[in-house]
Coordinates of C-alpha atoms in Angstrom, one line a residue:
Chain U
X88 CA -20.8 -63.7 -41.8
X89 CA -18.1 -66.4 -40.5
X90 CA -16.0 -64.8 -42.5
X91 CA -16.4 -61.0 -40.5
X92 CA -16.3 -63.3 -37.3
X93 CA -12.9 -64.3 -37.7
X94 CA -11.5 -60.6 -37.7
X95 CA -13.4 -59.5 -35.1
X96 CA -10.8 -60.1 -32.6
X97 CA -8.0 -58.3 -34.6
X98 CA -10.7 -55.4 -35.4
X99 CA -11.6 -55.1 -31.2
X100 CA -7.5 -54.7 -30.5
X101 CA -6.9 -52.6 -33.1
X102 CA -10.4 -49.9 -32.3
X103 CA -9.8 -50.4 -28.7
X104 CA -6.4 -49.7 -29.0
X105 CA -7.0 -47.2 -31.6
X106 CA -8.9 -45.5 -29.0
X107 CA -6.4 -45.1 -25.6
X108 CA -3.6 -44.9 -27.7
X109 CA -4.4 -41.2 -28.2
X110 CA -4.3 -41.5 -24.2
X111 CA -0.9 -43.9 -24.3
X112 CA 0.8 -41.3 -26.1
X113 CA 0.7 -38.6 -23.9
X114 CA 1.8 -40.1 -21.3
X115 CA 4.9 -38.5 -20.5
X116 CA 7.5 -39.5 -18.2
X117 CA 7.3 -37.6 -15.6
X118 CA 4.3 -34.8 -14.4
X119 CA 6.8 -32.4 -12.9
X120 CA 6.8 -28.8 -12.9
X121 CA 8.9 -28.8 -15.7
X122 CA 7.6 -30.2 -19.1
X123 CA 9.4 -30.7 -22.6
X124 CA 9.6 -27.5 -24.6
X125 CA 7.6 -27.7 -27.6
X126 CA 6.8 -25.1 -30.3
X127 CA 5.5 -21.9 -28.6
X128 CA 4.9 -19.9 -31.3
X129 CA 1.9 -22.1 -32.3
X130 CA 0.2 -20.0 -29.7
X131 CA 1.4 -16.5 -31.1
X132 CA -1.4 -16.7 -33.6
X133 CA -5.2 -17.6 -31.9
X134 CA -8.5 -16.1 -31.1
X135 CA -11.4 -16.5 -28.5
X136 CA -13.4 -19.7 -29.7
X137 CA -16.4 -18.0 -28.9
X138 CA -17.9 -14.9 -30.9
X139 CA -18.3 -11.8 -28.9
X140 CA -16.0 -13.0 -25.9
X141 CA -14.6 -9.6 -24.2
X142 CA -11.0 -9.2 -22.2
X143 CA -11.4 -7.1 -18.5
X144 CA -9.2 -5.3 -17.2
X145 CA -8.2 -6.9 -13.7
X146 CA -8.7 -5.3 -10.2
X147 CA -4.8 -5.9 -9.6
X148 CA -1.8 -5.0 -10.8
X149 CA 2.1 -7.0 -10.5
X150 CA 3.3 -6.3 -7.5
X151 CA 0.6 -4.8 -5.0
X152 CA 0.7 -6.2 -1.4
X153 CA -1.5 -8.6 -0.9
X154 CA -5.3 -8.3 -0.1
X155 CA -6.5 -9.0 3.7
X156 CA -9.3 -11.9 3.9
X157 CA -8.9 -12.1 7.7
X158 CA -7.1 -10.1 10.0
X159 CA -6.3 -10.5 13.8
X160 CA -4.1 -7.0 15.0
X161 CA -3.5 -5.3 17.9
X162 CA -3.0 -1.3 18.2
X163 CA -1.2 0.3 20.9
X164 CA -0.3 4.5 21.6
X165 CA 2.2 5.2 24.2
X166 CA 2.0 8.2 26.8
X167 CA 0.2 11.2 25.9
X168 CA -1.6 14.0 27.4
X169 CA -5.1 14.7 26.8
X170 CA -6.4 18.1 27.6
X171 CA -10.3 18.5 27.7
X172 CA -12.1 21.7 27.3
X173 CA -15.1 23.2 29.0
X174 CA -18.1 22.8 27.1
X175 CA -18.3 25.7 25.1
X176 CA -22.0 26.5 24.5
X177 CA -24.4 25.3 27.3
X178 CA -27.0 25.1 25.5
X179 CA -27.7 21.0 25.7
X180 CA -31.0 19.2 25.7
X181 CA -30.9 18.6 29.3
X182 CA -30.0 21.8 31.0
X183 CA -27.1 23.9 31.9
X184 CA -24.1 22.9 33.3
X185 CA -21.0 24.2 34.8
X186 CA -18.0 21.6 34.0
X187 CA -14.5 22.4 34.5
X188 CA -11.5 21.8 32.2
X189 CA -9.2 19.4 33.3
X190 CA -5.4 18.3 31.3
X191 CA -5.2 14.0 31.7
X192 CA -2.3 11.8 31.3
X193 CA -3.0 9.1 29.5
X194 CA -0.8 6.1 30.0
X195 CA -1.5 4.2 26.6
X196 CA -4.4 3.7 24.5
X197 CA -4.3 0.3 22.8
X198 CA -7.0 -2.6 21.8
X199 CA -8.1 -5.5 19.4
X200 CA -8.6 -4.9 15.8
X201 CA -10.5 -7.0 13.8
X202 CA -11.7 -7.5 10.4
X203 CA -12.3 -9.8 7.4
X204 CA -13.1 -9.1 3.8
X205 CA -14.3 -12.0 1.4
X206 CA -15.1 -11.8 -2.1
X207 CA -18.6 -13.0 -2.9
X208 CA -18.8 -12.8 -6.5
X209 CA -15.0 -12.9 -8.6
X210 CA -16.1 -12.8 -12.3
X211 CA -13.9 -11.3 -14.7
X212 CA -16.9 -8.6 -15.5
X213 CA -17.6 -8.2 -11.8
X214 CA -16.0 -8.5 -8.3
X215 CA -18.0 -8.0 -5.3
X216 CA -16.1 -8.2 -2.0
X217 CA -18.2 -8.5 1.7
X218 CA -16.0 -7.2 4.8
X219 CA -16.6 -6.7 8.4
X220 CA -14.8 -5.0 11.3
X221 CA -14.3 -4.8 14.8
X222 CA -11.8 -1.9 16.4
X223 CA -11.6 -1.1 20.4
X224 CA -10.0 1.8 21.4
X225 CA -9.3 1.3 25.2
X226 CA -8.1 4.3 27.6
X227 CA -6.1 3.9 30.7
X228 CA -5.1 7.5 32.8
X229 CA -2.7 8.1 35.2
X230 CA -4.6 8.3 38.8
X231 CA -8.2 7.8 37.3
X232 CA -9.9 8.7 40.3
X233 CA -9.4 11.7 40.1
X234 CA -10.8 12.5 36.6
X235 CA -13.7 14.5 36.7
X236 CA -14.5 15.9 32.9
X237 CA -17.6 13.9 31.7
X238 CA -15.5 13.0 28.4
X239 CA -12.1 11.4 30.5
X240 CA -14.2 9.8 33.0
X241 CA -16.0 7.9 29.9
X242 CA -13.0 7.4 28.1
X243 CA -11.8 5.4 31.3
X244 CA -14.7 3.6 31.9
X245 CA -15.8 2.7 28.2
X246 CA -13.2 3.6 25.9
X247 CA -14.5 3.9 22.0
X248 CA -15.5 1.2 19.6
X249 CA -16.3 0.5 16.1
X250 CA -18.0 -2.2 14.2
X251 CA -18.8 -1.6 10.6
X252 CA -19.8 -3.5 7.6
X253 CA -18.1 -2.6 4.2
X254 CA -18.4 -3.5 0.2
X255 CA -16.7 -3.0 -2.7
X256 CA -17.4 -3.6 -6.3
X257 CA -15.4 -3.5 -9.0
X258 CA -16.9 -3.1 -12.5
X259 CA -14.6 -3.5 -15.0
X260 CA -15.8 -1.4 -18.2
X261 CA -13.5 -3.0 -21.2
X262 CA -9.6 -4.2 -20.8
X263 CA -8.9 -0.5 -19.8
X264 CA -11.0 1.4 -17.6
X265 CA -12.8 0.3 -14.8
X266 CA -15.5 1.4 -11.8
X267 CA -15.1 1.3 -8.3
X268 CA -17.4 1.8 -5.6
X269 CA -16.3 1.4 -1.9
X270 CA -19.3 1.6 0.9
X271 CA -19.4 1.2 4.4
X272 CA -21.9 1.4 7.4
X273 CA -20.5 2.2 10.7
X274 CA -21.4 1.7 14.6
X275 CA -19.4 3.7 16.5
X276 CA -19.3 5.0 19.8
X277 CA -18.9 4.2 23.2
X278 CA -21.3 1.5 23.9
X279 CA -20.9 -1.8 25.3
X280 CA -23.2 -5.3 24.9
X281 CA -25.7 -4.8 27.4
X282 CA -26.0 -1.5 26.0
X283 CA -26.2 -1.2 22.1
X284 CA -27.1 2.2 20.4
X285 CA -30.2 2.2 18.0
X286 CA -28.8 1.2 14.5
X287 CA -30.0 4.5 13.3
X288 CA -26.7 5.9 14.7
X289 CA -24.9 4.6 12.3
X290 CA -22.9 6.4 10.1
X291 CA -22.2 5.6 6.3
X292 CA -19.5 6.6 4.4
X293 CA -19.1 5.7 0.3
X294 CA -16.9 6.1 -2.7
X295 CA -16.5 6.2 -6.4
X296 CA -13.9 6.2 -8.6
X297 CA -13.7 5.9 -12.4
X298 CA -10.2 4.7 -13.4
X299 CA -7.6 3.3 -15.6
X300 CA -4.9 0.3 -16.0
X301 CA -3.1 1.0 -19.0
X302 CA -1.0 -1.5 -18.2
X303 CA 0.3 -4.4 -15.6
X304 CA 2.5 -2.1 -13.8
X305 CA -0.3 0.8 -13.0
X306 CA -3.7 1.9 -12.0
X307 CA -5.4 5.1 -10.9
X308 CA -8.6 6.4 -11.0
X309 CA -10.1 9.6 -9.6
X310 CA -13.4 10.4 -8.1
X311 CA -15.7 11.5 -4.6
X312 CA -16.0 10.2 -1.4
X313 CA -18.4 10.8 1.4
X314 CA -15.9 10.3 4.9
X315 CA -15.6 10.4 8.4
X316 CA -11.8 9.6 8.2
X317 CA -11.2 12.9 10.0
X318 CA -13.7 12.2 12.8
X319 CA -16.3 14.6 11.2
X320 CA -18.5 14.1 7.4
X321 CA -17.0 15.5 4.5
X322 CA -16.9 15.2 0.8
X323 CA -13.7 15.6 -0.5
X324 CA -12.5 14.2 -4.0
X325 CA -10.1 11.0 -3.7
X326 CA -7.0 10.3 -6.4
X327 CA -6.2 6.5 -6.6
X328 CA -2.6 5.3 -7.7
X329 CA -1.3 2.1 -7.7
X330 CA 1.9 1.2 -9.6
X331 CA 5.2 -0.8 -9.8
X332 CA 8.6 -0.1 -11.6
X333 CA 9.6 -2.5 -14.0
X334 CA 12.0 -4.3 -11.9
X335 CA 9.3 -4.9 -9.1
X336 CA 11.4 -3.3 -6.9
X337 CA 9.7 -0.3 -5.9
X338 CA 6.1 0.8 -6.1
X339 CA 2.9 3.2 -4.4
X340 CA -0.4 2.0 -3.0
X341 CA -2.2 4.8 -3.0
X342 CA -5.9 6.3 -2.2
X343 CA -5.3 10.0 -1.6
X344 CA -5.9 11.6 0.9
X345 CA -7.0 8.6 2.6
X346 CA -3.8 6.4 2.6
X347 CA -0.6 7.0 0.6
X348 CA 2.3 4.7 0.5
X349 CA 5.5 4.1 -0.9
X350 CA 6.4 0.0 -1.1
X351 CA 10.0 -1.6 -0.9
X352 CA 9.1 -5.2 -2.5
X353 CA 12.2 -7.1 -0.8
X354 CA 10.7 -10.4 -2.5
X355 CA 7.1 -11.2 -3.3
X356 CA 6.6 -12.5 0.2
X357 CA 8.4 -9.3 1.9
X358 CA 7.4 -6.1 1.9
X359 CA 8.3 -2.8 3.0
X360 CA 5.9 0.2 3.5
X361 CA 6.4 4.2 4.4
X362 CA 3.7 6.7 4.1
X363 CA 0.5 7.6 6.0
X364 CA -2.8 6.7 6.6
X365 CA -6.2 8.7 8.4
X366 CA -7.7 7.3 10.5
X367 CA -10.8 8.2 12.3
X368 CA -14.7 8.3 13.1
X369 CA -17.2 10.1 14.6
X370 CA -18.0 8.0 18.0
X371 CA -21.9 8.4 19.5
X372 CA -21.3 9.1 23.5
X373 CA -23.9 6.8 24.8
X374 CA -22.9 5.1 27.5
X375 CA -22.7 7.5 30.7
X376 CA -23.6 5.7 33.5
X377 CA -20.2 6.4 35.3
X378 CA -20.6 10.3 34.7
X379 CA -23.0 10.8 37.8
X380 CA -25.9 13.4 36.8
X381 CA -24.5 14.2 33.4
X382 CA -26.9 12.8 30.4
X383 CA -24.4 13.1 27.4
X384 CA -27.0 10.7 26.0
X385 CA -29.7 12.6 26.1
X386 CA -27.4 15.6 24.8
X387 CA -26.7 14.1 21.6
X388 CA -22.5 14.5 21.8
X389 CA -20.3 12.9 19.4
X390 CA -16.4 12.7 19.6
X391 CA -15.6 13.4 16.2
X392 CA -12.0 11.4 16.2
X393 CA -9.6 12.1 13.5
X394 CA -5.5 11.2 13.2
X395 CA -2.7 11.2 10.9
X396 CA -0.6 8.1 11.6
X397 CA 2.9 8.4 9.7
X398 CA 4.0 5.2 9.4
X399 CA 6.6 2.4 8.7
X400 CA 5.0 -1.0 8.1
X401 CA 6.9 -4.4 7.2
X402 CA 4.8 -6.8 5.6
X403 CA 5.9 -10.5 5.0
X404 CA 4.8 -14.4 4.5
X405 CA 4.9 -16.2 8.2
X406 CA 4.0 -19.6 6.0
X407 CA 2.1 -19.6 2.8
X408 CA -0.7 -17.8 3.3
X409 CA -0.6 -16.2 6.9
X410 CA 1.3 -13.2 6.1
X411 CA 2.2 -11.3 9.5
X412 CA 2.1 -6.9 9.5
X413 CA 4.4 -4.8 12.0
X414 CA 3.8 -1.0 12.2
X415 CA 5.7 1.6 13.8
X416 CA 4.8 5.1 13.5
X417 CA 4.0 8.3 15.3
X418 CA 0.3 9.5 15.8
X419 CA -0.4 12.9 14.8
X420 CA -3.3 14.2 16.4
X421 CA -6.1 16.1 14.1
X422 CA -8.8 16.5 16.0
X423 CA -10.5 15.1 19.1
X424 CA -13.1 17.4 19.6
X425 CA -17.1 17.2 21.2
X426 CA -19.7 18.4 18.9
X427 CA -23.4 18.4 19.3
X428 CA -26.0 17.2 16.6
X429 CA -29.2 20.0 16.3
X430 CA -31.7 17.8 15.7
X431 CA -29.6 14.9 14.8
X432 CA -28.2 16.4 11.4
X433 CA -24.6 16.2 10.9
X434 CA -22.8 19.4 11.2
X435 CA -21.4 19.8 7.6
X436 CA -18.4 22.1 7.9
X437 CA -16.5 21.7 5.3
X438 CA -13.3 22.3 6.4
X439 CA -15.0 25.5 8.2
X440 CA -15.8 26.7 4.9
X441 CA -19.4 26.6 5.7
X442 CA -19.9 29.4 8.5
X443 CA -23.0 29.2 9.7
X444 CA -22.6 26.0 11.7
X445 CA -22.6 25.8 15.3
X446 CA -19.5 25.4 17.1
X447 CA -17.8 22.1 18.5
X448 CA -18.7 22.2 22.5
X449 CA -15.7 20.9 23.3
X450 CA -12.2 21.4 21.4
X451 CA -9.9 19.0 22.8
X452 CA -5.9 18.9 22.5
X453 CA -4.0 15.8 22.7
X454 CA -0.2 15.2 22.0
X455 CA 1.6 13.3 19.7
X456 CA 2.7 9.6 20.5
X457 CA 4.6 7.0 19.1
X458 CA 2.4 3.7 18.3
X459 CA 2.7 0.2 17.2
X460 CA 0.7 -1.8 15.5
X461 CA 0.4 -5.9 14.9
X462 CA -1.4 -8.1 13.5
X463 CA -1.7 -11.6 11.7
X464 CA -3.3 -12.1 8.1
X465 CA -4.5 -14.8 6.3
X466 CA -4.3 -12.9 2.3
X467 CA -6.1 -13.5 -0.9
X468 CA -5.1 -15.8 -3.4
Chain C
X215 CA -18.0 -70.1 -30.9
X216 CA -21.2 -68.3 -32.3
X217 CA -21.6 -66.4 -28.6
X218 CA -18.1 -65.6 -28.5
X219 CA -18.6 -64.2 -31.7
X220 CA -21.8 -62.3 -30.3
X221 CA -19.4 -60.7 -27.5
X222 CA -17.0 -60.0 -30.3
X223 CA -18.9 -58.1 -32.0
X224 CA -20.7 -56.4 -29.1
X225 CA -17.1 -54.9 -28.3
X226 CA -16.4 -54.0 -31.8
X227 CA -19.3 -51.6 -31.8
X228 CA -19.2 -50.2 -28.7
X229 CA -15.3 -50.0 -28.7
X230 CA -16.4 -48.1 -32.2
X231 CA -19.0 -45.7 -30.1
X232 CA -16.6 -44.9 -27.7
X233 CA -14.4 -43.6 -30.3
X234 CA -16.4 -41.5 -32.6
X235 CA -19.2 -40.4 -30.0
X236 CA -19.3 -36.9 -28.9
X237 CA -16.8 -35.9 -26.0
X238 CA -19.2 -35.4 -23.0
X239 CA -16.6 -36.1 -20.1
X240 CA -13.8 -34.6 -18.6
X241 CA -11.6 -34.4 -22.0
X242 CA -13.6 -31.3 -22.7
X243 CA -11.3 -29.4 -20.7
X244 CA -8.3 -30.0 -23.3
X245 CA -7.2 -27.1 -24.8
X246 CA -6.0 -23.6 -24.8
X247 CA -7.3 -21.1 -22.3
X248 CA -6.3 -17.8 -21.6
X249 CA -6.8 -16.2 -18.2
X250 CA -9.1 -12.9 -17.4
X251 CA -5.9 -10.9 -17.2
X252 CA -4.5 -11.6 -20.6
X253 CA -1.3 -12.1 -19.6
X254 CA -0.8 -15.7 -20.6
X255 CA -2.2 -18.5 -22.5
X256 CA -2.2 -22.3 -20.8
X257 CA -2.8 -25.7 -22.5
X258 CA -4.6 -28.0 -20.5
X259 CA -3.6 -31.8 -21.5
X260 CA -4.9 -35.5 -20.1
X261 CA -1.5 -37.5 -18.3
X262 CA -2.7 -40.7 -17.2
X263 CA -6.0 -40.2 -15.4
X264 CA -5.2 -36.5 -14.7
X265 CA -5.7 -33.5 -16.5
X266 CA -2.2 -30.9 -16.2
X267 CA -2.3 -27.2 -18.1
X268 CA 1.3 -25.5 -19.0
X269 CA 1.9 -21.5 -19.8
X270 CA 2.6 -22.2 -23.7
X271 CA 2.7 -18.1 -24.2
X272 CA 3.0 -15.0 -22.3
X273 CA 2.5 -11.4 -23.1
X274 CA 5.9 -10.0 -21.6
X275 CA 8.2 -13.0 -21.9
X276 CA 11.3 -11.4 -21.1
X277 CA 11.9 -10.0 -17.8
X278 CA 12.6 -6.6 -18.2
X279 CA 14.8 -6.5 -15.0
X280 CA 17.2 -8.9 -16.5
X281 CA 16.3 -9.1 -20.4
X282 CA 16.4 -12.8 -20.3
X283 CA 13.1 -14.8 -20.7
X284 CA 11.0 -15.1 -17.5
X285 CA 11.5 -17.6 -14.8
X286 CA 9.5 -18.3 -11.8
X287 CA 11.7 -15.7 -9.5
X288 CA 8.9 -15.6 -7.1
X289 CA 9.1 -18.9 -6.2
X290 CA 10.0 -20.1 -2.8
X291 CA 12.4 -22.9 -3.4
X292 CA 15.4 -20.9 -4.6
X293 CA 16.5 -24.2 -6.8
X294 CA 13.1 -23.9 -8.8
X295 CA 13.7 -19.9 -9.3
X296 CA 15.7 -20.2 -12.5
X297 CA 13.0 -22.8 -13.7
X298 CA 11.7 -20.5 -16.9
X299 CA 8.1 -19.8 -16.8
X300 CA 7.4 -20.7 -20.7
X301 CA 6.5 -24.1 -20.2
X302 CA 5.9 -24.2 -16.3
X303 CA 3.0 -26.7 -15.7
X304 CA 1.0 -24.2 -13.1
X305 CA -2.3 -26.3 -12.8
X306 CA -1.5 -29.9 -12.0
X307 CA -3.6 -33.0 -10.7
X308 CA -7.2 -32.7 -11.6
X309 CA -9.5 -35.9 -12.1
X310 CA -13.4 -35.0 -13.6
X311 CA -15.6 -35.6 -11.0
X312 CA -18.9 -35.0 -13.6
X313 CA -21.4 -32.5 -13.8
X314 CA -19.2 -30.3 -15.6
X315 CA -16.8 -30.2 -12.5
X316 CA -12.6 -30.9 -12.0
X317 CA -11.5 -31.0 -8.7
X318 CA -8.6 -32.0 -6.2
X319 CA -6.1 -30.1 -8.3
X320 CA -3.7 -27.2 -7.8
X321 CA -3.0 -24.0 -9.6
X322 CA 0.2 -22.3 -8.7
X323 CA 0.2 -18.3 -9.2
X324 CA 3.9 -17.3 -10.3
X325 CA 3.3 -13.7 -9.4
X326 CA 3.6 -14.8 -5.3
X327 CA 5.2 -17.8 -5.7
X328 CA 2.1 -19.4 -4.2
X329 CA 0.1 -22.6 -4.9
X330 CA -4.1 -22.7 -4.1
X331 CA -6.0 -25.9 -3.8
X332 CA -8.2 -25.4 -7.0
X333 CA -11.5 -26.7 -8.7
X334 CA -12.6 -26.0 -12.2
X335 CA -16.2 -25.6 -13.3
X336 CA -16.8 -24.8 -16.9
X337 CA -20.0 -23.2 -17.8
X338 CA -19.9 -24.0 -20.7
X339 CA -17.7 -25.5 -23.8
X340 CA -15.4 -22.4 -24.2
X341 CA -15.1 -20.6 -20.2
X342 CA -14.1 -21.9 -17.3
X343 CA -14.6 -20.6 -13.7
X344 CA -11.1 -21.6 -12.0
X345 CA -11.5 -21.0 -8.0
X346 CA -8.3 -21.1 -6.2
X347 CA -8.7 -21.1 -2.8
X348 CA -6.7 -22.0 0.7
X349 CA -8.5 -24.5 2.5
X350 CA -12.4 -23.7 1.9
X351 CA -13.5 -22.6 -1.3
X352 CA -15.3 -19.4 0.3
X353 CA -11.6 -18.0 0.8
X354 CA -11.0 -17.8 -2.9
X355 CA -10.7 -16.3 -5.6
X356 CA -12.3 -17.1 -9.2
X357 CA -11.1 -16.4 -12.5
X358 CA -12.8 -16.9 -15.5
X359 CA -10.8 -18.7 -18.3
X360 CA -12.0 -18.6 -22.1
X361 CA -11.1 -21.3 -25.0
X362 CA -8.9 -20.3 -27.8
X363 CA -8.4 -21.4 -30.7
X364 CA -5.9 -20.9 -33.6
X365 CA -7.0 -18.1 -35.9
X366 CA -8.6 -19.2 -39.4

């Protein structure tokens, strides 16, 4: 037993030894970004360690602009004129009445926009994203004192607003093909905080898409949506395309009709945009208490608000994260109009392919202005 | 000299238990992983205290805008552009923390030229749940990382 004794010392430095050399060794001599090349083609030749493990295809592809988690912005129109119409049919909940048309100047629209959009779950077989919004939509007129159409002289005193709530999931199916459903809720109209609209004038929009990413460079997908992008509901089919040349250099980010875009990539923190994007809702007139003895209310109105906004936007990297959007563009008007709910059912046109529906009450022109838009980011990882 | 010899030998077996024993702690994380997209394989490796993982393959290594193997082009510091990306040490600095958990590390994405705070859960011995993230972790992103190994 003595005997063992004696070498115990020599067998504790060498086991403990033994056991941080392995540790010893890889100490290198620096941790830099840069390591010692070794053999890479050791790694040409593997497999999953664990039987049945699956590859999904990604939600991204090289070279897309980065994804929005919070977003500050502010949204300005210049001059335009805004000429609104007579109510056509007088047939409204709470009696006739005889309003005249009157043509508006209004100075500028502008106000706050708002929004964030966080990813809840980020799985390789599943991404679920959460968002919220907040858009104003203020009015000021030349000489508002005289306005006297029901419509300006609520635009003046109320403006429009819309807070919605949105998700999207992505469903990857395999390493190709994918799912993708887009839904939103929103509350739109011209109400203010000490007077909120039951939440059962909200409107909903949705869609799906079943797509493809054969490769790094490119995605689409096709498939429906239920909208209110051009103020009133439709259902229209939608055409997603994302993609990248090979050089990184150019590229489209795409969701037709909604959106379509053609991207300059200047460098990965400086981007270019030009295309289009519709815009638009279907806004609840609730608030009328500066529109002496008219009850829009009561009449169930909406302004069904829908514009084409050509656009240039430069998007680029303020510091790491905070990426900062400029956009310049002209605002196309598409519709602006008054319609009345029978009932409190949509009026499901469909393009005006659907002929028995009751006319707008109020058809509304507005020109064409130039608008800017700003805002500051802080983007995905 | 018969308690020294106790101590001794106390050591000698648990210096031999420490060697041969199962690997419950943070060295679990050694190894190759590839990430959800595919596009690259990265072995994790133990400097010092710290745990460091380097691209050791990608699936387009040459760059087709200038045939030459990839570099990090993306990345802000113009000296570090030419820097190839075979090799590039994109997480750095994490310590095990326990329950399964690496934390207070960094994982730099060469696509923006960006680098996220980052923790590393693995659920269990072959994928790992890497969140980057920019100052919380609920403005993230996760990825989900799985072992490989070399084919038999």
């Amino acid at each position: 037993m003595s005997f063992h004794f004696k070498f115990l010392p020599i067998a504790f430095v060498v086991t403990t030894f033994g056991s941080f050399s392995t540790l010893w060794a890889q100490v290198p001599e620096n941790t830099d970004t840069t390591v010692a090349e070794e053999d890479y083609s050791l790694y040409d030749n593997v497999e999953y360690s664990a039987e049945g493990a699956r590859r999904f295809c990604s939600p991204k592809i090289e070279g897309l602009s980065p994804a929005k988690l919070i977003s500050f912005g502010y949204d300005y129109q210049m001059g335009y004129n805004m000429s609104a119409d007579t109510l056509n049919s007088i047939q409204t909940n709470t009696g006739g009445w005889n309003l005249n048309a009157q043509d508006a100047q209004v100075l500028r629209s502008h106000g706050m926009r708002l929004a964030f959009n966080i990813p809840v779950i980020s799985q390789t077989n599943l991404v679920w994203q959460l968002g919220g919004n907040y858009w104003e939509q203020r009015y000021n007129f030349a000489d508002e004192a005289s306005l006297t159409n029901p419509m300006l002289k609520s635009l003046s005193a109320y403006g429009l607003k819309t807070a919605g709530l949105s998700t999207t999931v992505f469903k990857p199916l395999n390493d190709k093909y994918f799912m993708l459903f887009q839904g939103s809720a929103d509350y739109s109209g011209n109400y203010t905080i000490k007077d909120m609209m039951p939440l059962n004038y909200m409107k909903y929009s949705a869609a799906l898409i079943f797509g493809k990413r054969p490769s790094e460079l490119k995605q689409w997908g096709v498939g429906v949506a239920r909208t209110y992008r051009v103020g009133e509901i439709n259902y229209i089919p939608v055409v997603l395309f994302n993609s990248t040349d090979v050089q990184n250099k150019w590229g489209t980010e795409m969701l037709f009709p909604a959106r379509v875009h053609v991207r300059r990539t200047i460098n990965s923190r400086n981007m270019l945009f030009a295309g289009y994007e519709l815009e638009g809702q279907s806004y609840r007139m609730w608030n009328t208490s500066s529109v002496d003895g008219f009850q829009m209310r009561e009449d169930d109105l909406e302004i069904r608000r829908g514009e084409i906004r050509l656009r240039m936007v430069y998007e680029f990297s303020l510091k790491e994260f905070i990426w900062m959007s400029i956009q310049a563009g002209y605002r196309i008007n598409y519709r602006f109009d008054m319609d009345r709910l029978i009932n409190g059912e949509e009026n499901y046109r469909a393009f005006g392919l659907i002929d028995d529906m009751p006319p707008y009450v109020m058809i509304n022109n507005l020109t064409n202005p130039l608008y800017f838009n700003v805002s500051i980011n802080l983007v995905s990882p | 000299m018969k308690k020294l010899s106790f101590v001794l030998l106390f050591s000698f077996v648990a210096a031999l238990f420490w060697s041969f024993a199962p690997n419950t702690g943070g060295d679990r994380l050694i190894g190759v992983w590839e990430p959800s997209n595919g596009r690259a394989r990265v072995k994790i490796e133990k400097i010092g205290a710290k745990y460091y993982g380097k691209i050791v393959w990608l699936k387009e290594p040459i760059d087709p805008a200038t045939k030459k193997p990839k570099t990090d082009k993306n990345n802000p510091d113009p000296d570090l552009q030419k820097v190839p990306l075979m090799g590039y040490r994109m997480l750095k600095d994490f310590t095990y923390k326990g329950d399964d958990e690496w934390a207070d590390g960094t994982i730099y994405d060469a696509l923006n030229g960006s680098t996220y705070s980052c923790v590393i859960k693995m659920s269990n011995e072959n994928t790992l749940n890497i969140r980057g993230y920019i100052g919380v972790s609920a403005l993230g992103r996760t990825d989900v990382w799985k072992r490989l190994v070399v084919k038999k």
